[in-house]
């Protein structure tokens, strides 16, 4: 039985989709079977960040009972599998998100990790996503409004029977006066799973002609390395890329060159 984990935040724009995609790829790189589900049925973004636009059958079709879930699963980068959400507003209005739990239950024995990219807010679709996941991982920024929304989401998730396992702090700038990891952890009464720094490389993933999540495009970047550490926390496996990124460092190369002489 795989773990079903909702990635949620309450507040919009905290980095849920970014964390879902990159964490999923990191877990897959560690040899885990991973399925990502775009549970943001209104504002589907996960396909964009994965660089996959062509997916004729979506979660909308499955939620509408018009397609089988197996037909909505696509191959993503590094062996990650992926269920996109549809872009049609008409279908979005008609979907019955409460069917998500039974859809996911058909898949849990085929994957080690099923990650749900949850929408912002606490609308019905969010509640359905939270109640279909045994576990919830919160994503917040180190700002009071984001932490307040994370706390609200934690309470809602718990009421729906999802175990809130921890918090990822994203957009960390380490500026003077920024709310610390310890304070956030204390306020939410949750362990911190990682502090992902603000990293311009994350945004650049969208700017290139060939879109690719930062963990693929720039594994040595600070955000990629922190997300890899979060994946290690789940699997207990050290990310080989961190070693790789270290190895290719200029100074290390120079040093080993002289050592060989
Ligand atoms: N650590 C980071 N450093 C720099 N930019 C980031 C970081 N994390 C996310 N971003 C950027 O912030 C924006 C919002 O991220 P993302 O879409 O993942 O948030 P979200 O929580 O899924 O948003 P929504 O609530 O709209 O679904 C994106 O442009 C993304 O590239
Ligand atoms: Mg999103």
Coordinates of C-alpha atoms and ligand atoms in Angstrom, one line a residue:
X1 CA 0.0 0.0 0.0
X2 CA 1.5 3.3 -1.1
X3 CA 1.3 6.6 0.8
X4 CA -1.2 9.1 -0.4
X5 CA 0.0 12.6 0.5
X6 CA -1.9 15.8 -0.1
X7 CA 0.3 18.9 -0.7
X8 CA -1.7 21.8 0.6
X9 CA -1.4 25.3 2.0
X10 CA -4.6 27.2 2.1
X11 CA -2.9 30.3 0.7
X12 CA -2.3 30.6 -3.0
X13 CA 1.1 30.8 -4.6
X14 CA 3.1 29.2 -1.8
X15 CA 4.7 26.7 -4.1
X16 CA 2.4 23.6 -3.8
X17 CA 2.7 22.7 -7.5
X18 CA 6.4 23.4 -7.5
X19 CA 7.0 21.2 -4.5
X20 CA 4.7 18.4 -5.7
X21 CA 6.4 18.2 -9.1
X22 CA 10.0 18.4 -7.9
X23 CA 9.5 16.2 -4.8
X24 CA 7.7 13.6 -7.0
X25 CA 10.6 13.5 -9.4
X26 CA 13.2 13.3 -6.6
X27 CA 11.3 10.3 -5.1
X28 CA 11.2 8.7 -8.6
X29 CA 14.9 9.3 -9.0
X30 CA 15.4 7.4 -5.7
X31 CA 13.7 4.4 -7.4
X32 CA 10.2 4.9 -5.9
X33 CA 7.0 4.4 -7.9
X34 CA 5.4 7.8 -7.9
X35 CA 2.1 9.1 -9.2
X36 CA 1.3 12.8 -9.2
X37 CA -2.3 13.9 -9.4
X38 CA -3.3 17.4 -10.3
X39 CA -6.1 17.8 -7.8
X40 CA -6.4 21.5 -8.6
X41 CA -9.4 20.8 -10.8
X42 CA -10.1 24.5 -11.4
X43 CA -6.6 25.8 -12.1
X44 CA -4.7 22.9 -13.5
X45 CA -0.9 23.8 -13.4
X46 CA 0.9 20.6 -12.8
X47 CA 1.1 19.6 -16.5
X48 CA 2.6 22.9 -17.3
X49 CA 5.4 22.6 -14.8
X50 CA 6.1 19.0 -16.0
X51 CA 6.3 20.4 -19.5
X52 CA 3.5 18.1 -20.7
X53 CA 0.6 19.7 -22.5
X54 CA -0.8 16.9 -24.6
X55 CA -3.0 14.8 -22.4
X56 CA -6.4 14.1 -24.0
X57 CA -8.0 12.2 -21.0
X58 CA -7.9 14.0 -17.7
X59 CA -9.0 13.7 -14.1
X60 CA -12.1 15.7 -15.2
X61 CA -13.2 12.9 -17.5
X62 CA -12.6 10.3 -14.7
X63 CA -14.5 12.4 -12.1
X64 CA -17.3 12.7 -14.6
X65 CA -17.4 8.9 -15.0
X66 CA -16.6 9.3 -18.7
X67 CA -13.2 7.6 -18.6
X68 CA -11.3 4.9 -16.7
X69 CA -8.6 6.2 -14.3
X70 CA -5.9 4.0 -15.9
X71 CA -6.5 5.8 -19.2
X72 CA -5.8 9.2 -17.6
X73 CA -2.3 8.2 -16.4
X74 CA 0.6 9.6 -18.4
X75 CA 4.4 9.1 -18.3
X76 CA 6.2 12.1 -16.9
X77 CA 9.9 12.8 -16.4
X78 CA 12.2 10.3 -14.7
X79 CA 9.6 7.6 -14.5
X80 CA 7.1 9.7 -12.6
X81 CA 3.5 8.9 -13.6
X82 CA 0.9 11.7 -13.7
X83 CA -2.8 12.4 -13.9
X84 CA -3.5 15.8 -15.3
X85 CA -6.5 17.9 -14.6
X86 CA -8.6 19.3 -17.5
X87 CA -8.6 22.9 -18.6
X88 CA -12.3 23.1 -19.6
X89 CA -14.3 25.4 -17.3
X90 CA -17.6 23.7 -18.3
X91 CA -16.3 20.3 -17.2
X92 CA -14.8 21.8 -14.0
X93 CA -18.3 23.0 -13.0
X94 CA -19.7 19.5 -13.6
X95 CA -17.1 17.4 -11.9
X96 CA -17.9 15.5 -8.8
X97 CA -14.7 15.8 -6.8
X98 CA -16.1 13.5 -4.0
X99 CA -15.3 10.6 -6.3
X100 CA -11.6 11.2 -5.9
X101 CA -11.3 8.9 -2.8
X102 CA -12.6 5.9 -4.6
X103 CA -10.5 6.7 -7.7
X104 CA -7.3 6.9 -5.6
X105 CA -8.2 3.7 -3.7
X106 CA -7.9 1.8 -7.1
X107 CA -4.3 3.0 -7.4
X108 CA -2.7 2.8 -4.0
X109 CA -1.3 -0.7 -4.4
X110 CA 0.5 0.2 -7.7
X111 CA 2.6 3.1 -6.3
X112 CA 4.9 3.9 -3.3
X113 CA 3.8 7.5 -3.3
X114 CA 0.8 9.3 -4.6
X115 CA 1.2 13.0 -4.3
X116 CA -1.9 15.3 -4.7
X117 CA -1.3 18.9 -5.8
X118 CA -4.2 20.5 -3.9
X119 CA -5.7 23.9 -4.8
X120 CA -5.6 26.9 -2.6
X121 CA -8.5 27.8 -0.3
X122 CA -10.9 25.4 1.4
X123 CA -13.5 25.0 -1.2
X124 CA -15.3 21.7 -1.9
X125 CA -12.6 20.4 -4.3
X126 CA -9.9 21.1 -1.6
X127 CA -11.9 19.2 1.0
X128 CA -12.3 16.2 -1.3
X129 CA -8.6 16.2 -2.0
X130 CA -7.7 16.4 1.7
X131 CA -10.1 13.7 2.7
X132 CA -8.8 11.3 0.0
X133 CA -5.3 11.5 1.3
X134 CA -4.2 9.6 4.5
X135 CA -1.5 12.2 5.0
X136 CA -1.1 16.0 4.3
X137 CA 2.1 17.9 3.9
X138 CA 1.7 21.7 4.3
X139 CA 3.6 24.2 2.3
X140 CA 3.9 27.7 3.7
X141 CA 6.0 30.9 3.2
X142 CA 7.6 32.5 6.2
X143 CA 4.9 35.1 6.4
X144 CA 2.1 35.5 8.9
X145 CA -0.8 35.3 6.4
X146 CA 0.6 32.1 4.9
X147 CA 1.2 30.5 8.3
X148 CA -2.3 31.5 9.4
X149 CA -3.8 29.8 6.3
X150 CA -1.6 26.8 6.8
X151 CA -2.9 26.5 10.3
X152 CA -6.5 26.6 9.1
X153 CA -5.7 24.0 6.5
X154 CA -4.1 21.8 9.2
X155 CA -7.3 21.9 11.3
X156 CA -9.5 21.2 8.2
X157 CA -7.3 18.3 7.1
X158 CA -7.4 16.7 10.6
X159 CA -11.1 17.0 10.8
X160 CA -11.3 15.2 7.5
X161 CA -9.2 12.4 8.9
X162 CA -5.9 13.2 7.1
X163 CA -2.8 13.0 9.3
X164 CA -0.8 16.3 8.9
X165 CA 2.8 15.1 8.9
X166 CA 4.7 18.3 8.6
X167 CA 5.4 21.6 6.9
X168 CA 7.7 22.7 4.1
X169 CA 8.7 26.3 4.3
X170 CA 9.2 27.7 0.8
X171 CA 10.5 31.1 -0.4
X172 CA 12.9 31.3 2.5
X173 CA 15.1 34.4 2.1
X174 CA 17.0 34.2 5.4
X175 CA 16.4 38.0 5.8
X176 CA 16.6 39.8 9.0
X177 CA 13.2 39.7 10.8
X178 CA 12.0 36.7 8.7
X179 CA 9.9 34.3 10.8
X180 CA 12.2 31.4 11.7
X181 CA 11.8 27.7 10.9
X182 CA 11.5 27.0 14.6
X183 CA 8.8 29.6 15.2
X184 CA 6.8 28.3 12.2
X185 CA 7.2 24.7 13.4
X186 CA 6.1 25.8 16.9
X187 CA 3.1 27.8 15.7
X188 CA 1.8 25.0 13.5
X189 CA 2.9 22.3 16.0
X190 CA 4.4 20.4 13.2
X191 CA 7.9 19.1 12.3
X192 CA 9.6 21.0 9.5
X193 CA 10.3 18.8 6.5
X194 CA 12.6 21.4 4.9
X195 CA 13.2 25.1 4.2
X196 CA 13.3 25.7 0.5
X197 CA 15.1 28.9 -0.3
X198 CA 13.8 31.6 -2.8
X199 CA 15.7 30.5 -5.9
X200 CA 15.5 32.3 -9.2
X201 CA 16.3 28.9 -10.9
X202 CA 12.8 27.8 -9.9
X203 CA 11.1 30.4 -12.0
X204 CA 13.5 30.0 -14.9
X205 CA 12.1 26.5 -15.3
X206 CA 9.1 28.2 -17.1
X207 CA 11.1 30.7 -19.1
X208 CA 13.1 28.2 -21.2
X209 CA 11.7 27.0 -24.4
X210 CA 11.9 23.5 -23.0
X211 CA 10.1 23.6 -19.7
X212 CA 11.5 21.3 -17.0
X213 CA 11.2 21.3 -13.3
X214 CA 14.2 22.8 -11.5
X215 CA 15.3 19.4 -10.0
X216 CA 15.9 18.2 -13.6
X217 CA 17.1 21.5 -15.2
X218 CA 19.4 22.5 -12.4
X219 CA 19.9 19.8 -9.7
X220 CA 22.7 21.7 -8.1
X221 CA 20.6 24.8 -7.4
X222 CA 19.8 25.5 -3.7
X223 CA 16.0 24.8 -4.1
X224 CA 16.7 21.5 -5.9
X225 CA 19.1 20.3 -3.2
X226 CA 16.6 21.2 -0.4
X227 CA 13.8 19.4 -2.2
X228 CA 16.1 16.3 -2.7
X229 CA 16.7 16.4 1.1
X230 CA 12.9 16.4 1.7
X231 CA 12.6 13.3 -0.6
X232 CA 15.5 11.7 1.4
X233 CA 13.5 12.3 4.6
X234 CA 10.7 10.3 3.1
X235 CA 12.8 7.4 1.7
X236 CA 15.9 7.4 3.9
X237 CA 17.9 7.3 0.6
X238 CA 20.5 9.9 -0.1
X239 CA 20.0 11.7 -3.4
X240 CA 22.8 10.7 -5.8
X241 CA 22.5 14.1 -7.5
X242 CA 23.6 16.0 -4.5
X243 CA 26.9 14.1 -4.6
X244 CA 27.0 14.7 -8.4
X245 CA 26.4 18.4 -8.0
X246 CA 29.2 18.5 -5.4
X247 CA 31.6 16.6 -7.6
X248 CA 31.2 19.0 -10.6
X249 CA 32.0 22.0 -8.5
X250 CA 34.9 24.0 -10.0
X251 CA 37.1 24.0 -6.9
X252 CA 36.7 20.3 -6.3
X253 CA 37.6 19.6 -9.9
X254 CA 40.7 21.8 -9.7
X255 CA 41.7 20.3 -6.4
X256 CA 41.4 16.7 -7.6
X257 CA 43.4 17.7 -10.7
X258 CA 46.3 18.8 -8.5
X259 CA 45.9 15.8 -6.3
X260 CA 46.4 13.6 -9.3
X261 CA 49.7 15.3 -10.2
Ligands
LIG1 N1 11.5 28.4 -3.9 C1 11.1 29.2 -4.9 N2 11.9 30.2 -5.4 C2 11.5 31.0 -6.4 N3 10.3 30.9 -7.0 C3 9.4 29.9 -6.6 C4 9.8 29.1 -5.5 N4 8.8 28.2 -5.3 C5 7.8 28.5 -6.2 N5 8.2 29.6 -7.0 C6 7.5 30.2 -8.1 O1 6.3 30.8 -7.5 C7 5.2 30.7 -8.3 C8 4.1 30.0 -7.6 O2 4.5 28.7 -7.3 P1 3.4 27.5 -7.5 O3 2.6 27.6 -8.7 O4 4.1 26.2 -7.2 O5 2.5 27.8 -6.2 P2 1.1 27.1 -5.8 O6 1.0 27.1 -4.4 O7 0.9 25.9 -6.5 O8 0.1 28.2 -6.4 P3 -1.5 28.1 -6.5 O9 -2.0 28.3 -5.2 O10 -1.9 29.2 -7.5 O11 -1.8 26.7 -7.0 C9 5.7 30.0 -9.6 O12 6.0 31.0 -10.5 C10 6.9 29.3 -9.1 O13 7.9 29.1 -10.2
LIG2 MG1 -0.7 25.2 -7.8

